[in-house]
Short mmCIF file of C-alpha atoms and ligand atoms in Angstrom, two decimals:
data_model
loop_
_atom_site.label_atom_id
_atom_site.label_comp_id
_atom_site.label_asym_id
_atom_site.label_seq_id
_atom_site.Cartn_x
_atom_site.Cartn_y
_atom_site.Cartn_z
CA MET X 1 69.78 89.77 81.71
CA ALA X 2 70.87 91.13 85.07
CA GLN X 3 74.60 91.16 85.62
CA ASN X 4 76.18 89.96 88.86
CA TYR X 5 79.08 91.27 90.89
CA HIS X 6 81.42 89.96 93.56
CA ILE X 7 83.75 92.08 95.68
CA VAL X 8 86.65 90.72 97.74
CA THR X 9 87.84 93.12 100.43
CA TYR X 10 91.06 93.11 102.44
CA GLY X 11 92.19 95.47 105.19
CA CYS X 12 90.58 97.96 107.49
CA GLN X 13 87.07 99.29 108.15
CA MET X 14 87.82 102.10 105.78
CA ASN X 15 88.39 99.64 102.97
CA LEU X 16 85.22 97.74 103.87
CA HIS X 17 83.31 100.98 103.51
CA GLU X 18 85.13 101.75 100.27
CA SER X 19 83.88 98.40 98.97
CA GLU X 20 80.34 99.51 99.77
CA LYS X 21 80.99 102.51 97.52
CA ILE X 22 82.42 100.25 94.81
CA ALA X 23 79.21 98.20 95.02
CA GLY X 24 77.27 101.46 94.58
CA ILE X 25 79.23 102.24 91.41
CA LEU X 26 78.69 98.72 90.04
CA LYS X 27 74.94 98.89 90.68
CA LYS X 28 74.76 102.17 88.83
CA ILE X 29 76.13 100.57 85.68
CA GLY X 30 73.93 97.51 85.69
CA TYR X 31 75.51 94.97 88.02
CA GLU X 32 72.46 94.31 90.11
CA ASN X 33 73.13 91.36 92.37
CA GLU X 34 75.99 90.40 94.62
CA THR X 35 76.68 86.71 93.99
CA THR X 36 79.37 84.12 94.51
CA LEU X 37 82.62 84.55 92.68
CA GLU X 38 81.78 81.76 90.20
CA GLU X 39 78.52 83.37 89.16
CA ALA X 40 79.85 86.92 88.89
CA ASP X 41 80.18 88.90 85.67
CA ILE X 42 82.61 91.22 87.38
CA VAL X 43 84.96 90.52 90.29
CA VAL X 44 86.60 93.42 92.11
CA PHE X 45 89.50 92.93 94.51
CA ASN X 46 89.79 95.83 96.95
CA THR X 47 93.28 95.28 98.30
CA CYS X 48 95.35 96.24 101.37
CA CYS X 49 99.12 96.54 101.75
CA ILE X 50 99.51 97.34 105.44
CA ARG X 51 101.53 94.15 106.06
CA GLU X 52 103.13 91.61 103.76
CA ASN X 53 100.58 88.93 104.60
CA ALA X 54 97.72 91.20 103.48
CA GLU X 55 99.40 91.40 100.08
CA ASN X 56 100.13 87.70 99.90
CA HIS X 57 96.54 86.95 100.70
CA ALA X 58 95.36 89.07 97.75
CA PHE X 59 98.02 87.61 95.43
CA GLY X 60 96.82 84.12 96.29
CA ASN X 61 93.16 84.90 95.70
CA ILE X 62 93.74 86.75 92.44
CA GLY X 63 95.99 83.94 91.17
CA ALA X 64 93.28 81.40 91.93
CA LEU X 65 91.02 83.07 89.36
CA LYS X 66 93.11 82.04 86.37
CA GLN X 67 91.05 78.93 85.60
CA LEU X 68 87.71 80.64 86.04
CA LYS X 69 88.73 83.45 83.72
CA ARG X 70 89.71 80.87 81.11
CA LYS X 71 86.26 79.29 81.37
CA LYS X 72 84.48 82.64 81.45
CA PRO X 73 86.59 85.00 79.31
CA ASP X 74 83.93 87.72 79.41
CA MET X 75 84.10 87.99 83.16
CA ILE X 76 85.79 91.29 84.09
CA ILE X 77 88.47 91.14 86.77
CA ALA X 78 89.30 94.46 88.42
CA VAL X 79 91.92 95.11 91.09
CA GLY X 80 92.02 98.30 93.15
CA GLY X 81 92.69 99.58 96.65
CA CYS X 82 95.86 100.34 98.55
CA MET X 83 98.10 97.73 96.92
CA THR X 84 97.69 98.98 93.35
CA GLN X 85 98.45 102.43 94.71
CA GLU X 86 101.98 101.35 95.74
CA LYS X 87 104.82 102.41 93.46
CA GLY X 88 105.52 99.83 90.77
CA LYS X 89 102.86 97.41 92.01
CA THR X 90 100.67 97.53 88.90
CA ASP X 91 103.66 96.32 86.84
CA VAL X 92 104.15 93.40 89.20
CA LEU X 93 100.45 92.54 89.02
CA LYS X 94 100.40 92.85 85.24
CA LYS X 95 103.27 90.40 84.91
CA LYS X 96 102.02 87.93 87.47
CA PHE X 97 98.36 88.02 86.47
CA PRO X 98 98.03 88.99 82.78
CA PHE X 99 94.30 88.16 82.97
CA ILE X 100 93.47 91.21 85.11
CA ASP X 101 91.28 93.52 82.99
CA VAL X 102 91.16 96.73 85.03
CA MET X 103 93.47 98.24 87.63
CA PHE X 104 92.57 101.34 89.59
CA GLY X 105 93.88 102.86 92.81
CA ALA X 106 92.67 103.86 96.25
CA LEU X 107 92.60 107.49 95.15
CA ASN X 108 90.33 107.21 92.11
CA ILE X 109 87.51 104.80 92.87
CA GLU X 110 85.05 107.29 91.36
CA GLU X 111 86.74 106.59 88.02
CA LEU X 112 85.79 102.93 88.19
CA GLU X 113 82.51 103.54 86.41
CA SER X 114 84.13 104.94 83.27
CA LEU X 115 86.99 102.41 83.38
CA ILE X 116 84.56 99.49 83.32
CA LEU X 117 82.42 101.03 80.61
CA ARG X 118 85.55 101.51 78.51
CA LYS X 119 86.73 97.99 79.20
CA ARG X 120 83.45 96.59 77.92
CA GLN X 121 84.23 98.24 74.56
CA GLN X 122 87.84 97.14 74.20
CA LYS X 123 89.98 94.05 74.63
CA LYS X 124 93.04 95.81 75.99
CA LYS X 125 93.51 96.00 79.74
CA ILE X 126 93.06 99.36 81.43
CA ILE X 127 95.32 100.72 84.16
CA SER X 128 94.54 104.04 85.78
CA ILE X 129 96.26 105.16 88.96
CA ARG X 130 96.13 108.67 90.34
CA GLU X 131 99.31 109.80 92.11
CA GLU X 132 97.82 112.51 94.30
CA ALA X 133 94.45 112.64 95.99
CA GLY X 134 91.95 114.99 94.41
CA GLU X 135 88.86 116.69 95.81
CA ILE X 136 86.69 114.57 98.10
CA ILE X 137 83.96 112.92 96.03
CA GLU X 138 80.57 113.19 97.72
CA ASN X 139 78.15 111.74 95.22
CA ILE X 140 78.81 108.01 95.41
CA GLN X 141 75.83 106.21 96.90
CA PRO X 142 77.20 103.21 98.84
CA VAL X 143 75.41 99.88 98.98
CA ARG X 144 75.64 99.26 102.70
CA THR X 145 76.14 95.69 103.82
CA SER X 146 76.32 95.93 107.59
CA TYR X 147 72.89 97.04 108.79
CA PRO X 148 72.23 98.10 111.57
CA ASN X 149 75.77 99.52 111.58
CA ALA X 150 76.93 102.18 109.17
CA TRP X 151 80.36 103.64 108.55
CA VAL X 152 80.81 107.31 107.79
CA ASN X 153 84.10 108.79 106.64
CA ILE X 154 85.18 112.01 108.30
CA THR X 155 88.75 112.18 107.02
CA TYR X 156 90.70 110.50 104.25
CA GLY X 157 94.46 109.96 104.11
CA CYS X 158 97.05 110.57 106.81
CA ASN X 159 99.80 113.09 107.52
CA ASN X 160 101.55 111.29 110.35
CA PHE X 161 104.19 109.17 108.67
CA CYS X 162 104.69 106.71 111.48
CA SER X 163 107.98 105.21 110.38
CA TYR X 164 106.60 101.68 109.78
CA CYS X 165 103.44 102.66 107.99
CA ILE X 166 102.57 102.72 104.31
CA VAL X 167 99.17 104.40 104.62
CA PRO X 168 100.36 107.99 104.02
CA TYR X 169 102.05 106.82 100.80
CA VAL X 170 99.03 105.04 99.39
CA ARG X 171 96.16 107.13 100.78
CA GLY X 172 97.70 110.56 100.35
CA ARG X 173 97.54 113.62 102.60
CA GLU X 174 94.78 114.08 105.11
CA ARG X 175 91.56 115.63 103.84
CA SER X 176 88.52 116.37 106.02
CA ARG X 177 84.95 116.18 104.82
CA LYS X 178 82.73 119.21 105.30
CA PRO X 179 80.73 118.99 108.55
CA GLU X 180 77.39 119.51 106.76
CA ASN X 181 78.06 116.52 104.48
CA ILE X 182 78.85 114.31 107.47
CA ILE X 183 75.88 115.51 109.50
CA ASN X 184 73.45 115.12 106.59
CA GLU X 185 74.73 111.62 105.89
CA VAL X 186 74.25 110.59 109.53
CA LYS X 187 70.79 112.17 109.65
CA SER X 188 69.63 110.20 106.64
CA LEU X 189 71.14 106.98 107.99
CA ILE X 190 69.22 107.42 111.24
CA ALA X 191 66.04 108.18 109.27
CA GLU X 192 66.62 104.96 107.30
CA GLY X 193 66.79 103.00 110.55
CA TYR X 194 70.53 102.53 111.14
CA LYS X 195 71.30 102.16 114.85
CA GLU X 196 75.05 102.45 115.07
CA ILE X 197 77.23 105.02 113.35
CA THR X 198 81.03 104.78 113.27
CA LEU X 199 82.94 107.88 112.24
CA LEU X 200 86.06 106.83 110.34
CA GLY X 201 89.48 108.40 109.90
CA GLN X 202 93.12 107.30 110.26
CA ASN X 203 93.40 109.91 113.00
CA VAL X 204 89.97 111.29 113.81
CA ASN X 205 91.44 113.71 116.33
CA SER X 206 93.06 115.77 113.61
CA TYR X 207 89.73 116.32 111.83
CA GLY X 208 89.73 119.86 110.43
CA ALA X 209 93.36 120.48 111.39
CA ASP X 210 93.97 122.16 108.04
CA GLY X 211 91.36 124.79 108.93
CA SER X 212 89.05 123.78 106.10
CA THR X 213 86.04 122.75 108.16
CA GLY X 214 85.50 125.47 110.76
CA MET X 215 85.23 122.71 113.35
CA ASP X 216 87.56 120.42 115.21
CA PHE X 217 86.85 116.78 116.08
CA ALA X 218 85.27 117.45 119.46
CA GLN X 219 82.85 119.94 117.90
CA LEU X 220 82.00 117.56 115.10
CA LEU X 221 81.40 114.72 117.55
CA ASP X 222 79.16 116.99 119.61
CA ALA X 223 77.18 117.97 116.49
CA VAL X 224 76.72 114.36 115.34
CA ALA X 225 75.79 113.15 118.83
CA SER X 226 73.16 115.93 118.99
CA ILE X 227 71.24 114.35 116.09
CA GLU X 228 67.95 113.03 117.42
CA GLY X 229 67.02 109.38 117.65
CA LYS X 230 68.23 106.31 119.53
CA PHE X 231 71.53 105.26 118.07
CA ARG X 232 75.06 104.44 119.14
CA LEU X 233 77.96 106.58 118.03
CA ARG X 234 81.53 105.33 117.69
CA PHE X 235 84.68 106.82 116.22
CA MET X 236 88.01 105.38 115.11
CA THR X 237 90.94 105.66 115.08
CA SER X 238 92.08 108.03 117.82
CA HIS X 239 95.75 108.98 117.88
CA PRO X 240 97.32 109.35 121.35
CA LYS X 241 99.35 112.36 120.23
CA ASP X 242 96.14 114.30 119.50
CA PHE X 243 93.58 112.77 121.88
CA THR X 244 92.28 115.64 123.98
CA GLU X 245 90.20 116.37 127.07
CA ASP X 246 87.50 118.11 125.05
CA VAL X 247 86.66 114.81 123.33
CA VAL X 248 86.19 113.21 126.77
CA ALA X 249 83.97 116.15 127.73
CA VAL X 250 81.77 115.57 124.67
CA MET X 251 81.56 111.86 125.56
CA GLU X 252 80.41 112.83 129.06
CA LYS X 253 77.73 115.06 127.60
CA HIS X 254 76.20 112.42 125.29
CA ARG X 255 75.27 108.95 126.48
CA LYS X 256 74.90 107.78 122.88
CA ILE X 257 78.64 107.92 122.38
CA CYS X 258 79.96 104.45 123.24
CA ARG X 259 82.33 104.43 126.21
CA LEU X 260 84.96 102.71 124.13
CA VAL X 261 88.00 104.37 122.67
CA HIS X 262 90.25 102.63 120.17
CA LEU X 263 93.61 104.18 121.00
CA PRO X 264 96.49 102.34 119.32
CA VAL X 265 99.59 102.44 121.50
CA GLN X 266 101.88 100.36 119.20
CA SER X 267 104.58 99.97 121.88
CA GLY X 268 105.09 100.48 125.60
CA SER X 269 108.70 101.57 125.21
CA ASN X 270 109.63 105.23 124.79
CA SER X 271 112.64 104.57 122.61
CA ILE X 272 110.58 102.41 120.25
CA LEU X 273 107.75 104.96 120.20
CA GLN X 274 110.29 107.56 119.21
CA ALA X 275 111.77 105.38 116.47
CA MET X 276 108.22 104.77 115.27
CA ASN X 277 107.69 108.55 115.06
CA ARG X 278 104.52 108.27 117.13
CA ARG X 279 105.18 111.58 118.90
CA TYR X 280 103.93 110.64 122.38
CA THR X 281 105.48 108.88 125.33
CA ARG X 282 104.32 105.97 127.40
CA GLU X 283 103.67 108.44 130.24
CA LYS X 284 101.46 110.62 128.05
CA TYR X 285 99.55 107.56 126.90
CA LEU X 286 98.98 106.37 130.47
CA SER X 287 97.85 109.83 131.53
CA GLU X 288 95.24 109.84 128.75
CA ILE X 289 93.93 106.51 129.97
CA GLU X 290 93.74 107.89 133.48
CA LEU X 291 91.91 111.01 132.30
CA LEU X 292 89.40 108.87 130.42
CA LYS X 293 88.80 106.46 133.29
CA THR X 294 88.57 109.20 135.91
CA ARG X 295 85.94 111.09 133.98
CA LEU X 296 84.14 108.02 132.62
CA PRO X 297 84.78 105.16 135.05
CA GLU X 298 82.94 102.65 132.86
CA ALA X 299 85.12 103.47 129.82
CA GLU X 300 87.10 100.76 128.06
CA VAL X 301 90.05 101.04 125.71
CA THR X 302 91.11 98.86 122.80
CA THR X 303 94.44 99.13 121.06
CA ASP X 304 96.85 98.04 118.32
CA ILE X 305 100.34 96.78 119.16
CA ILE X 306 103.32 95.98 116.96
CA VAL X 307 106.09 93.66 118.19
CA GLY X 308 109.47 93.13 116.61
CA PHE X 309 109.96 96.69 115.38
CA PRO X 310 113.60 97.36 114.37
CA GLY X 311 115.81 97.65 117.44
CA GLU X 312 113.20 96.31 119.88
CA THR X 313 115.06 94.74 122.79
CA GLU X 314 113.67 92.26 125.30
CA GLU X 315 113.49 95.18 127.74
CA ASP X 316 111.43 97.23 125.26
CA TYR X 317 109.12 94.28 124.72
CA LEU X 318 108.65 93.85 128.47
CA GLN X 319 107.68 97.51 128.69
CA THR X 320 104.87 96.73 126.24
CA GLU X 321 103.71 93.81 128.38
CA ASP X 322 103.80 96.03 131.42
CA LEU X 323 101.71 98.71 129.72
CA VAL X 324 99.18 96.13 128.56
CA LYS X 325 98.73 94.94 132.13
CA ARG X 326 98.45 98.45 133.52
CA VAL X 327 95.85 99.62 131.02
CA ASP X 328 93.93 96.36 131.07
CA PHE X 329 92.68 96.76 127.50
CA ALA X 330 89.24 95.44 126.58
CA SER X 331 90.95 93.90 123.58
CA ALA X 332 94.07 94.41 121.51
CA PHE X 333 95.01 93.73 117.90
CA THR X 334 98.56 92.46 117.89
CA PHE X 335 100.85 92.45 114.86
CA VAL X 336 104.35 91.35 113.97
CA TYR X 337 106.22 94.25 112.39
CA SER X 338 106.29 93.90 108.61
CA PRO X 339 108.75 96.04 106.63
CA ARG X 340 106.99 98.11 103.95
CA GLN X 341 109.01 99.30 101.02
CA GLY X 342 109.58 103.04 100.96
CA THR X 343 108.97 103.56 104.68
CA LYS X 344 111.68 104.81 107.00
CA ALA X 345 111.65 101.75 109.24
CA ALA X 346 112.19 99.37 106.32
CA ALA X 347 115.58 101.03 105.74
CA MET X 348 116.70 100.73 109.37
CA ASP X 349 119.70 98.45 109.81
CA ASN X 350 118.56 96.89 113.08
CA GLN X 351 115.76 94.60 111.91
CA ILE X 352 114.76 91.87 114.37
CA ASP X 353 115.07 88.20 113.44
CA GLU X 354 111.91 86.24 112.76
CA ALA X 355 112.35 83.76 115.61
CA THR X 356 112.44 86.58 118.19
CA GLN X 357 109.44 88.25 116.59
CA LYS X 358 107.47 85.02 116.66
CA GLN X 359 108.34 84.31 120.24
CA ARG X 360 107.29 87.81 121.32
CA ILE X 361 103.99 87.79 119.46
CA MET X 362 103.11 84.44 121.03
CA ARG X 363 103.78 85.75 124.51
CA LEU X 364 101.81 88.92 123.87
CA VAL X 365 98.82 87.12 122.37
CA GLU X 366 98.70 84.85 125.39
CA LEU X 367 98.70 87.83 127.75
CA VAL X 368 96.04 89.69 125.77
CA ASN X 369 93.81 86.60 125.61
CA LEU X 370 94.11 86.09 129.32
CA LEU X 371 93.04 89.67 130.04
CA THR X 372 90.15 89.43 127.59
CA ARG X 373 88.95 86.17 129.13
CA GLN X 374 89.10 87.65 132.61
CA LYS X 375 87.05 90.62 131.43
CA SER X 376 84.47 88.32 129.86
CA GLU X 377 84.04 86.40 133.08
CA LYS X 378 83.16 89.60 134.91
CA TYR X 379 80.13 89.91 132.65
CA VAL X 380 78.46 86.77 133.97
CA GLY X 381 75.34 87.67 135.95
CA LYS X 382 75.22 91.21 134.57
CA THR X 383 72.57 92.65 132.26
CA VAL X 384 73.87 94.39 129.15
CA GLU X 385 72.31 96.15 126.20
CA ILE X 386 73.08 94.47 122.90
CA LEU X 387 72.43 95.82 119.44
CA CYS X 388 71.38 92.75 117.47
CA GLU X 389 73.28 92.53 114.18
CA ASP X 390 72.78 89.11 112.72
CA PHE X 391 71.53 85.56 113.01
CA ASP X 392 74.34 83.02 113.40
CA GLU X 393 73.21 79.99 111.35
CA LYS X 394 75.78 77.66 112.88
CA LYS X 395 74.86 78.44 116.46
CA GLY X 396 71.18 78.95 115.65
CA MET X 397 71.31 82.11 117.74
CA TYR X 398 71.03 85.83 117.24
CA MET X 399 74.20 87.84 117.82
CA GLY X 400 74.93 91.44 118.62
CA ARG X 401 77.39 93.66 120.44
CA ASP X 402 77.38 95.72 123.57
CA GLU X 403 78.76 99.25 123.53
CA PHE X 404 82.25 97.89 124.23
CA GLY X 405 82.15 95.70 121.14
CA ARG X 406 81.65 92.42 123.09
CA MET X 407 79.75 89.82 121.10
CA GLY X 408 76.64 88.46 122.77
CA TYR X 409 74.61 85.44 121.57
CA PHE X 410 71.00 84.67 122.47
CA HIS X 411 67.84 82.83 121.40
CA SER X 412 64.75 84.65 120.31
CA GLU X 413 61.42 83.64 118.78
CA LYS X 414 61.13 86.75 116.70
CA ASP X 415 63.58 88.52 114.38
CA CYS X 416 65.65 90.92 116.46
CA ILE X 417 68.07 92.28 113.86
CA GLY X 418 68.35 96.05 114.27
CA ASN X 419 66.85 96.04 117.77
CA PHE X 420 68.44 96.91 121.08
CA VAL X 421 67.85 94.02 123.48
CA LEU X 422 68.69 93.53 127.13
CA LEU X 423 70.60 90.33 127.86
CA ARG X 424 71.35 88.73 131.17
CA ILE X 425 74.71 87.07 130.67
CA ILE X 426 74.80 83.46 131.78
CA LYS X 427 78.06 82.26 130.25
CA ALA X 428 81.30 83.70 128.91
CA ASN X 429 83.45 81.83 126.44
CA GLY X 430 86.68 83.59 125.42
CA ILE X 431 85.53 86.81 123.82
CA SER X 432 81.90 85.70 123.36
CA LEU X 433 79.06 86.10 125.82
CA TYR X 434 75.89 84.03 125.99
CA GLY X 435 72.72 85.40 127.53
CA GLU X 436 68.97 85.36 127.91
CA MET X 437 66.68 88.17 126.90
CA VAL X 438 65.12 89.95 129.86
N1 SAH T 1 95.65 105.00 111.71
C1 SAH T 1 95.63 103.99 112.68
C2 SAH T 1 95.79 102.58 112.18
C3 SAH T 1 96.28 102.26 110.83
S1 SAH T 1 96.74 100.65 110.36
C4 SAH T 1 96.66 104.35 113.73
O1 SAH T 1 97.34 105.32 113.69
O2 SAH T 1 96.80 103.62 114.68
C5 SAH T 1 96.21 99.58 111.64
C6 SAH T 1 97.31 99.00 112.45
O3 SAH T 1 98.17 98.21 111.67
C7 SAH T 1 98.23 100.01 113.11
O4 SAH T 1 97.69 100.56 114.26
C8 SAH T 1 99.46 99.19 113.39
O5 SAH T 1 99.39 98.58 114.63
C9 SAH T 1 99.43 98.14 112.30
N2 SAH T 1 100.49 98.34 111.31
C10 SAH T 1 100.64 99.38 110.48
N3 SAH T 1 101.77 99.22 109.73
C11 SAH T 1 102.33 98.05 110.11
C12 SAH T 1 103.52 97.34 109.73
N4 SAH T 1 104.34 97.82 108.81
N5 SAH T 1 103.76 96.15 110.34
C13 SAH T 1 102.94 95.67 111.28
N6 SAH T 1 101.83 96.29 111.68
C14 SAH T 1 101.51 97.48 111.11
FE1 SF4 T 2 99.76 104.84 109.67
FE2 SF4 T 2 100.49 106.33 111.70
FE3 SF4 T 2 98.83 107.31 109.86
FE4 SF4 T 2 97.98 105.43 111.53
S1 SF4 T 2 98.63 107.51 112.10
S2 SF4 T 2 97.68 105.49 109.34
S3 SF4 T 2 99.79 104.18 111.82
S4 SF4 T 2 100.97 106.74 109.55
FE1 F3S T 3 93.37 100.15 105.28
FE2 F3S T 3 95.13 98.41 104.44
FE3 F3S T 3 94.78 100.58 103.10
S1 F3S T 3 94.70 98.89 106.52
S2 F3S T 3 94.08 102.11 104.52
S3 F3S T 3 93.30 98.98 103.42
S4 F3S T 3 96.71 99.63 103.50
#
């Protein structure tokens, strides 16, 4: 009888794509259908540890499986991803959740196949974590779940060691994929009918910085954008310390590259940026925005911001607000600083109290929402091109996104998923747009 699988994913786009690879591995060894958790023969948790609440979320969901595992003792429970990769975390998980069958890390997902096969033969739990990243594995066939969008890794890991961030510790040093592997993957995705490609890396701008690829990011972007066919091309994340004019020039050259850059600023205060080890100043950041908007006036920028970093004063916080207003971001992901064990910032002796953090995040969210709403309203009356992604059952409408990532809803008689459609926007509601096909 066919076996079923269920994957629970936490964290970033990169992890979502990693889960698609995990699904590919599961299919290969006989788990054919993705089902609900209750019906699954194997459940895989692909975890994240970027902030404490990401971990708590996973802890809660894993803990909730205790009863089900008792009822279905043959069900395999596997936990992997960034959290298991943290020092000492597998011991914590083992103690808290003795019913976990398999633990693997973010750096050895290719091993999952053999770990599960072994587990099927033995009762004992299996824990296998790799300390250092190995060679890039190219032969995992992902089961993609986000048609017409597809994610394509260009780098793995990170060398930046921003003082608050755990990623370099759990994802290892930066490795770049060979250009021919990236280009061939994109070519076959386009041939299969995918319409939007997102190139993924923690810092895409340092692609090939170790000299292993014969190409830098701008050259790679140019090569990928030169692939024939109608598709949209995105890339994330850009790092302000490495974002260069030649990337803007490649964007100018190819209309298929979306005029949207995700450029996390983290803070608007120079002293905080320095303590964060971001290696750029507020002035440099603003000059990059100006460069982008001068050369591509329609360009939009999205960002990530942390409030409540150790030592952040009210003045520092106000500098962030000021920068947000100046840049007028299309949208911003805002986070309260969360100390991560082993990082430099977690050991700083000037941590900010929770009440101040809460108060600042509330003010910032309000500002960001206001700017986003104002931007949405400017859409009303305009005609935009939407790539239709899905049918929203609740609304009874199709939904898609414009090149700036704005969600647009509309009615259609025929199935539009995977098509580019032109919408005249008649209403804006928060971050969502409503339109009519023209
Ligand atoms: N590589 C990307 C993003 C990585 S994580 C970059 O350099 O920007 C995504 C976002 O999570 C970060 O941009 C940051 O805003 C946030 N983040 C990372 N560590 C955090 C921490 N310890 N507390 C709160 N937010 C954090
Ligand atoms: Fe973390 Fe900084 Fe690397 Fe981004 S660039 S993953 S924030 S260390
Ligand atoms: Fe991503 Fe979370 Fe890991 S943000 S890289 S899944 S720690």
